[in-house]
PDB file of C-alpha atoms in Angstrom:
ATOM      1  CA  MET Q   4      52.752  67.859 102.329  1.00  0.00           C
ATOM      2  CA  LYS Q   5      57.290  66.395 101.591  1.00  0.00           C
ATOM      3  CA  LEU Q   6      56.772  68.325  98.796  1.00  0.00           C
ATOM      4  CA  ILE Q   7      55.332  71.379  99.740  1.00  0.00           C
ATOM      5  CA  LYS Q   8      57.605  71.267 102.668  1.00  0.00           C
ATOM      6  CA  LEU Q   9      61.297  70.471 100.096  1.00  0.00           C
ATOM      7  CA  THR Q  10      59.628  73.451  98.219  1.00  0.00           C
ATOM      8  CA  VAL Q  11      59.569  76.114 100.880  1.00  0.00           C
ATOM      9  CA  ILE Q  12      63.150  74.802 102.553  1.00  0.00           C
ATOM     10  CA  SER Q  13      64.629  75.217  98.654  1.00  0.00           C
ATOM     11  CA  ALA Q  14      63.004  79.331  99.219  1.00  0.00           C
ATOM     12  CA  ALA Q  15      64.430  79.619 101.687  1.00  0.00           C
ATOM     13  CA  VAL Q  16      68.064  78.473 100.781  1.00  0.00           C
ATOM     14  CA  LEU Q  17      67.341  80.544  97.662  1.00  0.00           C
ATOM     15  CA  ALA Q  18      66.001  84.308  99.776  1.00  0.00           C
ATOM     16  CA  SER Q  19      69.152  83.909 102.252  1.00  0.00           C
ATOM     17  CA  THR Q  20      71.311  83.817  99.480  1.00  0.00           C
ATOM     18  CA  ALA Q  21      69.838  86.968  98.141  1.00  0.00           C
ATOM     19  CA  ALA Q  22      69.754  88.963 101.335  1.00  0.00           C
ATOM     20  CA  LEU Q  23      73.909  90.223 100.157  1.00  0.00           C
ATOM     21  CA  ALA Q  24      71.789  92.737  97.859  1.00  0.00           C
ATOM     22  CA  ALA Q  25      69.465  93.231 100.708  1.00  0.00           C
ATOM     23  CA  GLU Q  26      66.416  91.151  99.517  1.00  0.00           C
ATOM     24  CA  PRO Q  27      63.893  89.962 102.448  1.00  0.00           C
ATOM     25  CA  VAL Q  28      64.802  86.974 104.514  1.00  0.00           C
ATOM     26  CA  VAL Q  29      62.644  84.054 103.878  1.00  0.00           C
ATOM     27  CA  VAL Q  30      62.330  82.182 107.415  1.00  0.00           C
ATOM     28  CA  VAL Q  31      59.976  78.639 107.573  1.00  0.00           C
ATOM     29  CA  ASP Q  32      58.102  77.433 110.946  1.00  0.00           C
ATOM     30  CA  ASP Q  33      56.323  73.696 110.209  1.00  0.00           C
ATOM     31  CA  ASN Q  34      54.504  74.612 106.792  1.00  0.00           C
ATOM     32  CA  THR Q  35      54.455  78.768 106.735  1.00  0.00           C
ATOM     33  CA  ALA Q  36      56.754  80.998 105.103  1.00  0.00           C
ATOM     34  CA  VAL Q  37      57.079  84.450 106.987  1.00  0.00           C
ATOM     35  CA  ALA Q  38      59.234  87.236 105.110  1.00  0.00           C
ATOM     36  CA  TYR Q  39      61.085  90.154 106.397  1.00  0.00           C
ATOM     37  CA  GLU Q  40      62.469  92.830 104.705  1.00  0.00           C
ATOM     38  CA  ALA Q  41      66.449  92.889 105.454  1.00  0.00           C
ATOM     39  CA  GLU Q  42      67.984  96.412 106.516  1.00  0.00           C
ATOM     40  CA  PRO Q  43      71.616  97.166 105.011  1.00  0.00           C
ATOM     41  CA  VAL Q  44      74.152  97.195 108.140  1.00  0.00           C
ATOM     42  CA  ALA Q  45      76.302 101.006 107.435  1.00  0.00           C
ATOM     43  CA  VAL Q  46      80.870  99.863 108.410  1.00  0.00           C
ATOM     44  CA  ALA Q  47      82.024 102.717 109.426  1.00  0.00           C
ATOM     45  CA  TYR Q  48      85.839 103.239 108.873  1.00  0.00           C
ATOM     46  CA  GLU Q  49      87.757 106.225 109.896  1.00  0.00           C
ATOM     47  CA  ALA Q  50      90.082 107.409 106.777  1.00  0.00           C
ATOM     48  CA  GLU Q  51      93.578 107.640 107.462  1.00  0.00           C
ATOM     49  CA  PRO Q  52      96.207 109.773 105.804  1.00  0.00           C
ATOM     50  CA  ALA Q  53      98.055 108.304 103.017  1.00  0.00           C
ATOM     51  CA  TYR Q  54     101.293 110.556 105.061  1.00  0.00           C
ATOM     52  CA  ALA Q  55     102.140 110.974 108.644  1.00  0.00           C
ATOM     53  CA  TYR Q  56     104.791 113.088 109.555  1.00  0.00           C
ATOM     54  CA  ASN Q  57     106.472 111.208 112.735  1.00  0.00           C
ATOM     55  CA  ALA Q  58     107.606 114.146 115.123  1.00  0.00           C
ATOM     56  CA  ASP Q  59     110.459 112.004 117.051  1.00  0.00           C
ATOM     57  CA  ALA Q  60     112.406 110.105 113.680  1.00  0.00           C
ATOM     58  CA  GLY Q  61     112.217 112.878 111.696  1.00  0.00           C
ATOM     59  CA  VAL Q  62     111.242 110.795 109.098  1.00  0.00           C
ATOM     60  CA  VAL Q  63     107.178 110.867 106.485  1.00  0.00           C
ATOM     61  CA  ARG Q  64     105.717 107.103 107.181  1.00  0.00           C
ATOM     62  CA  ASN Q  65     103.629 106.019 104.603  1.00  0.00           C
ATOM     63  CA  THR Q  66     100.005 104.579 106.170  1.00  0.00           C
ATOM     64  CA  THR Q  67      98.743 103.112 103.524  1.00  0.00           C
ATOM     65  CA  GLY Q  68     102.001 100.797 101.903  1.00  0.00           C
ATOM     66  CA  ALA Q  69     103.913 101.831  98.452  1.00  0.00           C
ATOM     67  CA  VAL Q  70     102.772 104.402  96.456  1.00  0.00           C
ATOM     68  CA  VAL Q  71     101.354 102.955  94.007  1.00  0.00           C
ATOM     69  CA  GLY Q  72      98.439 101.498  94.872  1.00  0.00           C
ATOM     70  CA  GLY Q  73      97.662 103.064  98.055  1.00  0.00           C
ATOM     71  CA  THR Q  74      95.517 106.146  98.329  1.00  0.00           C
ATOM     72  CA  LYS Q  75      97.755 108.543  97.587  1.00  0.00           C
ATOM     73  CA  THR Q  76      99.049 108.598  93.839  1.00  0.00           C
ATOM     74  CA  PHE Q  77     102.396 108.903  91.977  1.00  0.00           C
ATOM     75  CA  PHE Q  78     100.840 112.409  90.482  1.00  0.00           C
ATOM     76  CA  GLN Q  79     100.018 112.964  93.751  1.00  0.00           C
ATOM     77  CA  THR Q  80     103.036 112.036  95.383  1.00  0.00           C
ATOM     78  CA  ALA Q  81     105.335 114.470  93.030  1.00  0.00           C
ATOM     79  CA  ILE Q  82     103.340 117.768  93.680  1.00  0.00           C
ATOM     80  CA  ASN Q  83     103.604 117.122  96.668  1.00  0.00           C
ATOM     81  CA  PRO Q  84     107.036 116.537  97.487  1.00  0.00           C
ATOM     82  CA  ALA Q  85     107.713 115.546 101.996  1.00  0.00           C
ATOM     83  CA  ALA Q  86     110.373 118.411 102.560  1.00  0.00           C
ATOM     84  CA  VAL Q  87     112.855 120.970 101.173  1.00  0.00           C
ATOM     85  CA  SER Q  88     116.476 121.106 101.999  1.00  0.00           C
ATOM     86  CA  ALA Q  89     119.159 124.383 101.100  1.00  0.00           C
ATOM     87  CA  GLU Q  90     122.478 123.369 101.559  1.00  0.00           C
ATOM     88  CA  VAL Q  91     126.175 124.484 100.939  1.00  0.00           C
ATOM     89  CA  GLY Q  92     129.522 122.015 101.193  1.00  0.00           C
ATOM     90  CA  THR Q  93     132.478 121.281  98.518  1.00  0.00           C
ATOM     91  CA  LEU Q  94     129.694 120.191  95.830  1.00  0.00           C
ATOM     92  CA  GLY Q  95     128.398 124.231  95.632  1.00  0.00           C
ATOM     93  CA  TYR Q  96     125.431 126.003  97.081  1.00  0.00           C
ATOM     94  CA  GLY Q  97     121.811 124.769  96.314  1.00  0.00           C
ATOM     95  CA  ALA Q  98     119.031 123.338  97.544  1.00  0.00           C
ATOM     96  CA  ASN Q  99     116.753 120.000  97.403  1.00  0.00           C
ATOM     97  CA  ILE Q 100     113.883 118.140  97.483  1.00  0.00           C
ATOM     98  CA  ALA Q 101     112.219 114.881  98.429  1.00  0.00           C
ATOM     99  CA  TRP Q 102     109.514 112.701  98.668  1.00  0.00           C
ATOM    100  CA  GLY Q 103     108.126 110.047 101.133  1.00  0.00           C
ATOM    101  CA  LEU Q 104     108.573 107.021  99.786  1.00  0.00           C
ATOM    102  CA  ASN Q 105     108.137 105.214 102.826  1.00  0.00           C
ATOM    103  CA  GLU Q 106     108.672 105.647 106.652  1.00  0.00           C
ATOM    104  CA  ASN Q 107     112.750 105.410 106.038  1.00  0.00           C
ATOM    105  CA  THR Q 108     112.992 105.745 103.040  1.00  0.00           C
ATOM    106  CA  GLU Q 109     113.056 109.707 100.735  1.00  0.00           C
ATOM    107  CA  LEU Q 110     113.899 110.175  97.064  1.00  0.00           C
ATOM    108  CA  GLN Q 111     116.060 113.586  96.513  1.00  0.00           C
ATOM    109  CA  ALA Q 112     116.329 114.985  93.601  1.00  0.00           C
ATOM    110  CA  GLY Q 113     118.557 118.669  94.402  1.00  0.00           C
ATOM    111  CA  TRP Q 114     120.818 120.860  92.725  1.00  0.00           C
ATOM    112  CA  ALA Q 115     123.919 122.484  93.505  1.00  0.00           C
ATOM    113  CA  GLY Q 116     127.109 124.787  92.234  1.00  0.00           C
ATOM    114  CA  GLY Q 117     128.779 127.737  92.279  1.00  0.00           C
ATOM    115  CA  ASP Q 118     132.858 129.056  92.573  1.00  0.00           C
ATOM    116  CA  VAL Q 119     133.843 126.471  95.413  1.00  0.00           C
ATOM    117  CA  ALA Q 120     137.562 126.839  94.460  1.00  0.00           C
ATOM    118  CA  GLU Q 121     138.104 128.319  98.158  1.00  0.00           C
ATOM    119  CA  LEU Q 122     136.285 125.610  99.741  1.00  0.00           C
ATOM    120  CA  PHE Q 123     139.252 122.681  98.595  1.00  0.00           C
ATOM    121  CA  GLY Q 124     142.436 126.093  99.549  1.00  0.00           C
ATOM    122  CA  GLY Q 125     141.947 128.420  96.453  1.00  0.00           C
ATOM    123  CA  ASP Q 126     145.098 126.937  94.732  1.00  0.00           C
ATOM    124  CA  ILE Q 127     146.534 123.045  94.455  1.00  0.00           C
ATOM    125  CA  ASP Q 128     149.986 122.001  93.768  1.00  0.00           C
ATOM    126  CA  ILE Q 129     151.141 119.518  90.411  1.00  0.00           C
ATOM    127  CA  ASP Q 130     154.306 118.195  91.190  1.00  0.00           C
ATOM    128  CA  ASP Q 131     156.620 121.936  91.654  1.00  0.00           C
ATOM    129  CA  VAL Q 132     154.607 123.941  89.711  1.00  0.00           C
ATOM    130  CA  ASN Q 133     152.195 125.519  92.015  1.00  0.00           C
ATOM    131  CA  TYR Q 134     148.287 127.672  90.583  1.00  0.00           C
ATOM    132  CA  ASP Q 135     146.232 129.713  91.406  1.00  0.00           C
ATOM    133  CA  VAL Q 136     142.574 128.065  90.652  1.00  0.00           C
ATOM    134  CA  ASP Q 137     139.116 129.840  89.647  1.00  0.00           C
ATOM    135  CA  SER Q 138     136.298 127.566  89.725  1.00  0.00           C
ATOM    136  CA  ASP Q 139     132.219 127.516  88.320  1.00  0.00           C
ATOM    137  CA  PHE Q 140     130.326 124.232  89.420  1.00  0.00           C
ATOM    138  CA  SER Q 141     126.742 122.873  88.303  1.00  0.00           C
ATOM    139  CA  ASN Q 142     126.147 119.651  90.193  1.00  0.00           C
ATOM    140  CA  PRO Q 143     122.582 118.174  89.683  1.00  0.00           C
ATOM    141  CA  TYR Q 144     122.221 115.219  91.182  1.00  0.00           C
ATOM    142  CA  LEU Q 145     119.806 112.374  91.984  1.00  0.00           C
ATOM    143  CA  GLY Q 146     119.744 110.244  94.300  1.00  0.00           C
ATOM    144  CA  VAL Q 147     118.100 108.543  97.317  1.00  0.00           C
ATOM    145  CA  GLN Q 148     118.375 109.001 101.600  1.00  0.00           C
ATOM    146  CA  LEU Q 149     117.420 105.777 103.899  1.00  0.00           C
ATOM    147  CA  ARG Q 150     117.538 105.786 107.730  1.00  0.00           C
ATOM    148  CA  PRO Q 151     118.018 102.556 108.569  1.00  0.00           C
ATOM    149  CA  THR Q 152     117.846 102.962 112.223  1.00  0.00           C
ATOM    150  CA  GLY Q 153     114.728 105.009 111.940  1.00  0.00           C
ATOM    151  CA  ASN Q 154     116.485 107.876 114.361  1.00  0.00           C
ATOM    152  CA  TRP Q 155     118.804 110.379 113.010  1.00  0.00           C
ATOM    153  CA  PHE Q 156     121.167 108.430 111.205  1.00  0.00           C
ATOM    154  CA  THR Q 157     121.134 108.335 107.650  1.00  0.00           C
ATOM    155  CA  MET Q 158     122.989 106.676 104.823  1.00  0.00           C
ATOM    156  CA  GLY Q 159     122.217 108.265 100.826  1.00  0.00           C
ATOM    157  CA  ALA Q 160     123.714 106.464  97.173  1.00  0.00           C
ATOM    158  CA  GLY Q 161     122.713 108.509  93.971  1.00  0.00           C
ATOM    159  CA  ILE Q 162     123.527 109.994  90.523  1.00  0.00           C
ATOM    160  CA  ILE Q 163     125.687 113.636  89.667  1.00  0.00           C
ATOM    161  CA  VAL Q 164     125.647 115.522  86.684  1.00  0.00           C
ATOM    162  CA  PRO Q 165     128.798 117.467  86.369  1.00  0.00           C
ATOM    163  CA  ASP Q 166     129.453 120.002  84.423  1.00  0.00           C
ATOM    164  CA  ASN Q 167     131.885 121.625  85.722  1.00  0.00           C
ATOM    165  CA  ASP Q 168     134.586 124.572  84.636  1.00  0.00           C
ATOM    166  CA  ILE Q 169     138.150 124.266  86.617  1.00  0.00           C
ATOM    167  CA  ASP Q 170     140.400 127.114  85.219  1.00  0.00           C
ATOM    168  CA  VAL Q 171     143.877 127.226  86.637  1.00  0.00           C
ATOM    169  CA  THR Q 172     147.404 129.971  86.755  1.00  0.00           C
ATOM    170  CA  ALA Q 173     150.556 128.315  86.983  1.00  0.00           C
ATOM    171  CA  ASN Q 174     152.335 130.904  89.915  1.00  0.00           C
ATOM    172  CA  PRO Q 175     156.638 131.437  89.270  1.00  0.00           C
ATOM    173  CA  GLN Q 176     158.363 129.849  92.237  1.00  0.00           C
ATOM    174  CA  ASN Q 177     160.746 133.125  93.922  1.00  0.00           C
ATOM    175  CA  GLY Q 178     163.591 133.609  91.873  1.00  0.00           C
ATOM    176  CA  GLY Q 179     160.714 133.596  88.159  1.00  0.00           C
ATOM    177  CA  ILE Q 180     160.923 130.493  87.644  1.00  0.00           C
ATOM    178  CA  TYR Q 181     158.963 127.387  87.002  1.00  0.00           C
ATOM    179  CA  LYS Q 182     160.082 123.960  87.643  1.00  0.00           C
ATOM    180  CA  ILE Q 183     158.737 121.509  85.711  1.00  0.00           C
ATOM    181  CA  ASP Q 184     159.646 118.023  85.524  1.00  0.00           C
ATOM    182  CA  GLY Q 185     162.160 118.542  87.939  1.00  0.00           C
ATOM    183  CA  VAL Q 186     164.222 121.184  85.473  1.00  0.00           C
ATOM    184  CA  GLU Q 187     164.183 124.509  86.357  1.00  0.00           C
ATOM    185  CA  TYR Q 188     162.275 126.642  83.138  1.00  0.00           C
ATOM    186  CA  ASP Q 189     162.972 130.937  83.240  1.00  0.00           C
ATOM    187  CA  ALA Q 190     159.585 132.113  83.380  1.00  0.00           C
ATOM    188  CA  ASN Q 191     159.618 134.970  81.743  1.00  0.00           C
ATOM    189  CA  ASP Q 192     160.620 133.611  78.956  1.00  0.00           C
ATOM    190  CA  VAL Q 193     157.688 130.650  78.932  1.00  0.00           C
ATOM    191  CA  GLY Q 194     155.659 133.601  79.593  1.00  0.00           C
ATOM    192  CA  SER Q 195     151.762 132.729  82.044  1.00  0.00           C
ATOM    193  CA  LEU Q 196     151.047 129.170  82.013  1.00  0.00           C
ATOM    194  CA  GLN Q 197     147.239 129.048  82.189  1.00  0.00           C
ATOM    195  CA  GLY Q 198     144.914 125.679  81.675  1.00  0.00           C
ATOM    196  CA  THR Q 199     141.438 123.854  82.462  1.00  0.00           C
ATOM    197  CA  ILE Q 200     140.400 120.825  84.200  1.00  0.00           C
ATOM    198  CA  GLU Q 201     137.527 118.554  82.490  1.00  0.00           C
ATOM    199  CA  HIS Q 202     136.583 115.628  84.021  1.00  0.00           C
ATOM    200  CA  ARG Q 203     135.467 112.084  82.168  1.00  0.00           C
ATOM    201  CA  ASN Q 204     132.817 110.958  83.637  1.00  0.00           C
ATOM    202  CA  LYS Q 205     129.556 111.912  82.680  1.00  0.00           C
ATOM    203  CA  LEU Q 206     127.517 110.731  85.350  1.00  0.00           C
ATOM    204  CA  ALA Q 207     129.670 110.392  88.559  1.00  0.00           C
ATOM    205  CA  PRO Q 208     128.030 108.322  91.617  1.00  0.00           C
ATOM    206  CA  TYR Q 209     128.171 108.985  94.878  1.00  0.00           C
ATOM    207  CA  ALA Q 210     127.584 108.028  98.105  1.00  0.00           C
ATOM    208  CA  THR Q 211     127.507 109.877 102.334  1.00  0.00           C
ATOM    209  CA  ILE Q 212     126.432 109.142 105.505  1.00  0.00           C
ATOM    210  CA  GLY Q 213     124.877 111.561 108.395  1.00  0.00           C
ATOM    211  CA  PHE Q 214     122.075 112.902 110.412  1.00  0.00           C
ATOM    212  CA  ARG Q 215     119.288 115.119 110.295  1.00  0.00           C
ATOM    213  CA  PRO Q 216     118.298 115.472 113.736  1.00  0.00           C
ATOM    214  CA  ASN Q 217     115.004 117.839 114.283  1.00  0.00           C
ATOM    215  CA  ILE Q 218     114.763 120.941 116.032  1.00  0.00           C
ATOM    216  CA  THR Q 219     110.556 121.516 115.823  1.00  0.00           C
ATOM    217  CA  GLU Q 220     108.098 120.015 113.981  1.00  0.00           C
ATOM    218  CA  ASN Q 221     108.848 120.740 110.573  1.00  0.00           C
ATOM    219  CA  PHE Q 222     112.217 122.221 110.830  1.00  0.00           C
ATOM    220  CA  GLY Q 223     115.387 120.299 110.978  1.00  0.00           C
ATOM    221  CA  LEU Q 224     119.157 120.592 110.365  1.00  0.00           C
ATOM    222  CA  PHE Q 225     121.196 117.996 108.735  1.00  0.00           C
ATOM    223  CA  GLY Q 226     124.961 117.064 108.224  1.00  0.00           C
ATOM    224  CA  GLU Q 227     126.890 114.776 105.595  1.00  0.00           C
ATOM    225  CA  LEU Q 228     130.394 113.212 104.420  1.00  0.00           C
ATOM    226  CA  GLY Q 229     130.588 111.274 101.195  1.00  0.00           C
ATOM    227  CA  ALA Q 230     132.161 110.979  98.702  1.00  0.00           C
ATOM    228  CA  ALA Q 231     131.222 111.245  94.165  1.00  0.00           C
ATOM    229  CA  TYR Q 232     133.783 109.682  91.453  1.00  0.00           C
ATOM    230  CA  LEU Q 233     134.662 111.891  88.834  1.00  0.00           C
ATOM    231  CA  GLY Q 234     136.819 109.833  86.899  1.00  0.00           C
ATOM    232  CA  LYS Q 235     139.848 110.518  85.893  1.00  0.00           C
ATOM    233  CA  THR Q 236     140.745 114.171  84.125  1.00  0.00           C
ATOM    234  CA  ASP Q 237     141.660 116.051  80.986  1.00  0.00           C
ATOM    235  CA  ALA Q 238     143.981 119.351  81.596  1.00  0.00           C
ATOM    236  CA  THR Q 239     144.857 122.210  78.742  1.00  0.00           C
ATOM    237  CA  VAL Q 240     148.117 124.298  79.778  1.00  0.00           C
ATOM    238  CA  ARG Q 241     148.565 127.276  76.983  1.00  0.00           C
ATOM    239  CA  THR Q 242     151.224 129.456  76.982  1.00  0.00           C
ATOM    240  CA  ASN Q 243     151.074 133.963  76.000  1.00  0.00           C
ATOM    241  CA  GLY Q 244     155.302 132.857  75.469  1.00  0.00           C
ATOM    242  CA  THR Q 245     157.006 132.941  72.313  1.00  0.00           C
ATOM    243  CA  SER Q 246     160.497 131.940  72.501  1.00  0.00           C
ATOM    244  CA  ASN Q 247     162.233 129.419  70.561  1.00  0.00           C
ATOM    245  CA  ASN Q 248     164.207 128.573  73.328  1.00  0.00           C
ATOM    246  CA  VAL Q 249     163.836 128.647  77.151  1.00  0.00           C
ATOM    247  CA  ASP Q 250     166.596 129.742  79.058  1.00  0.00           C
ATOM    248  CA  VAL Q 251     167.057 127.131  82.593  1.00  0.00           C
ATOM    249  CA  LYS Q 252     168.795 128.391  85.489  1.00  0.00           C
ATOM    250  CA  GLY Q 253     172.094 127.643  85.591  1.00  0.00           C
ATOM    251  CA  SER Q 254     172.749 127.301  82.145  1.00  0.00           C
ATOM    252  CA  ASN Q 255     174.081 129.194  79.440  1.00  0.00           C
ATOM    253  CA  ILE Q 256     173.037 127.295  76.229  1.00  0.00           C
ATOM    254  CA  GLY Q 257     169.322 127.286  77.247  1.00  0.00           C
ATOM    255  CA  SER Q 258     166.781 124.657  76.734  1.00  0.00           C
ATOM    256  CA  GLY Q 259     166.060 124.134  73.148  1.00  0.00           C
ATOM    257  CA  LYS Q 260     162.345 124.228  74.025  1.00  0.00           C
ATOM    258  CA  THR Q 261     160.196 126.167  73.154  1.00  0.00           C
ATOM    259  CA  SER Q 262     157.774 127.729  75.410  1.00  0.00           C
ATOM    260  CA  ALA Q 263     155.323 125.607  73.831  1.00  0.00           C
ATOM    261  CA  GLU Q 264     157.076 122.477  74.349  1.00  0.00           C
ATOM    262  CA  VAL Q 265     157.666 123.893  78.496  1.00  0.00           C
ATOM    263  CA  ALA Q 266     153.920 124.651  78.027  1.00  0.00           C
ATOM    264  CA  ALA Q 267     153.347 120.724  77.066  1.00  0.00           C
ATOM    265  CA  GLU Q 268     155.154 119.490  79.875  1.00  0.00           C
ATOM    266  CA  ALA Q 269     153.020 121.710  82.465  1.00  0.00           C
ATOM    267  CA  GLN Q 270     150.200 119.868  80.470  1.00  0.00           C
ATOM    268  CA  ARG Q 271     151.825 116.035  80.785  1.00  0.00           C
ATOM    269  CA  GLU Q 272     151.847 116.799  84.590  1.00  0.00           C
ATOM    270  CA  LEU Q 273     148.884 118.468  85.770  1.00  0.00           C
ATOM    271  CA  LYS Q 274     146.665 116.389  84.178  1.00  0.00           C
ATOM    272  CA  SER Q 275     148.124 112.823  85.403  1.00  0.00           C
ATOM    273  CA  ASP Q 276     147.310 114.405  88.567  1.00  0.00           C
ATOM    274  CA  ASN Q 277     143.614 113.586  88.664  1.00  0.00           C
ATOM    275  CA  TYR Q 278     143.043 116.270  89.701  1.00  0.00           C
ATOM    276  CA  LEU Q 279     139.869 115.614  92.826  1.00  0.00           C
ATOM    277  CA  GLU Q 280     138.844 112.302  91.069  1.00  0.00           C
ATOM    278  CA  TRP Q 281     137.533 111.612  94.040  1.00  0.00           C
ATOM    279  CA  LEU Q 282     135.430 114.515  95.787  1.00  0.00           C
ATOM    280  CA  PRO Q 283     135.094 114.781  98.639  1.00  0.00           C
ATOM    281  CA  ILE Q 284     131.445 115.418  99.419  1.00  0.00           C
ATOM    282  CA  VAL Q 285     130.922 117.696 102.941  1.00  0.00           C
ATOM    283  CA  LYS Q 286     127.625 119.568 103.238  1.00  0.00           C
ATOM    284  CA  VAL Q 287     125.761 121.106 105.974  1.00  0.00           C
ATOM    285  CA  GLY Q 288     122.010 122.592 106.010  1.00  0.00           C
ATOM    286  CA  ALA Q 289     118.306 123.087 106.978  1.00  0.00           C
ATOM    287  CA  THR Q 290     115.527 121.174 105.443  1.00  0.00           C
ATOM    288  CA  TYR Q 291     111.698 122.279 105.996  1.00  0.00           C
ATOM    289  CA  ARG Q 292     108.590 119.331 106.304  1.00  0.00           C
ATOM    290  CA  PHE Q 293     105.443 119.759 104.967  1.00  0.00           C
TER     291      PHE Q 293
END
């Protein structure tokens, strides 16, 4: 009898283990074993979207954790941006696309450029020489936008790949002179002084702070302040003058310098000024969130 009971009990243990696979459940009642068919239990889960928009804070909330490993793959994130923006500022006129990495972080890729010289006044003074400035900016950038407090306040950082053309033309002072390194040269003898400025940095780091309030559920505005480090400059100044002895104001014997030598002096001054080594970033724009 004991052998029969042990056999039945062993069978019951095996049956209860197999119940997870919807096998029959064996119940022991004294010496009688009765089998019942187990029914699978269905558990319902409510699917939650990978990202949800928080209208109060103006951020994209990641409801499944990181992009990689969540229900939204990296490829899906790349082809479904969180927002697009249009902007205007000291980097130029442009736009950017943003992808939500988590509820307080967005990755941005954008471009800004064009002729923005007028935003800097249209001219510059290098020592005693005034130059008209003509610019053609091209500034693609990649950065991260943070909301450290989860509200309108933002902090940004990233890299700009600058390709900015800056052309300058010297303006003679009253009386038709160029004052270079303390010497007043006759502008007619020197000729027209024209040049270019080029920054050395091929990658320019930047940082900004700003605000991004929402106007509607999808539409918002933003403003940012900051700076980008473009690096020191290289400059060239050329002249169309052909004088071998440029006249000097107040001198009857001339300077003893050619037009090209006077242009070289102006070039040294222009280069040493490092124009826009630190490019101020001031921008405003509008954002549409998907």
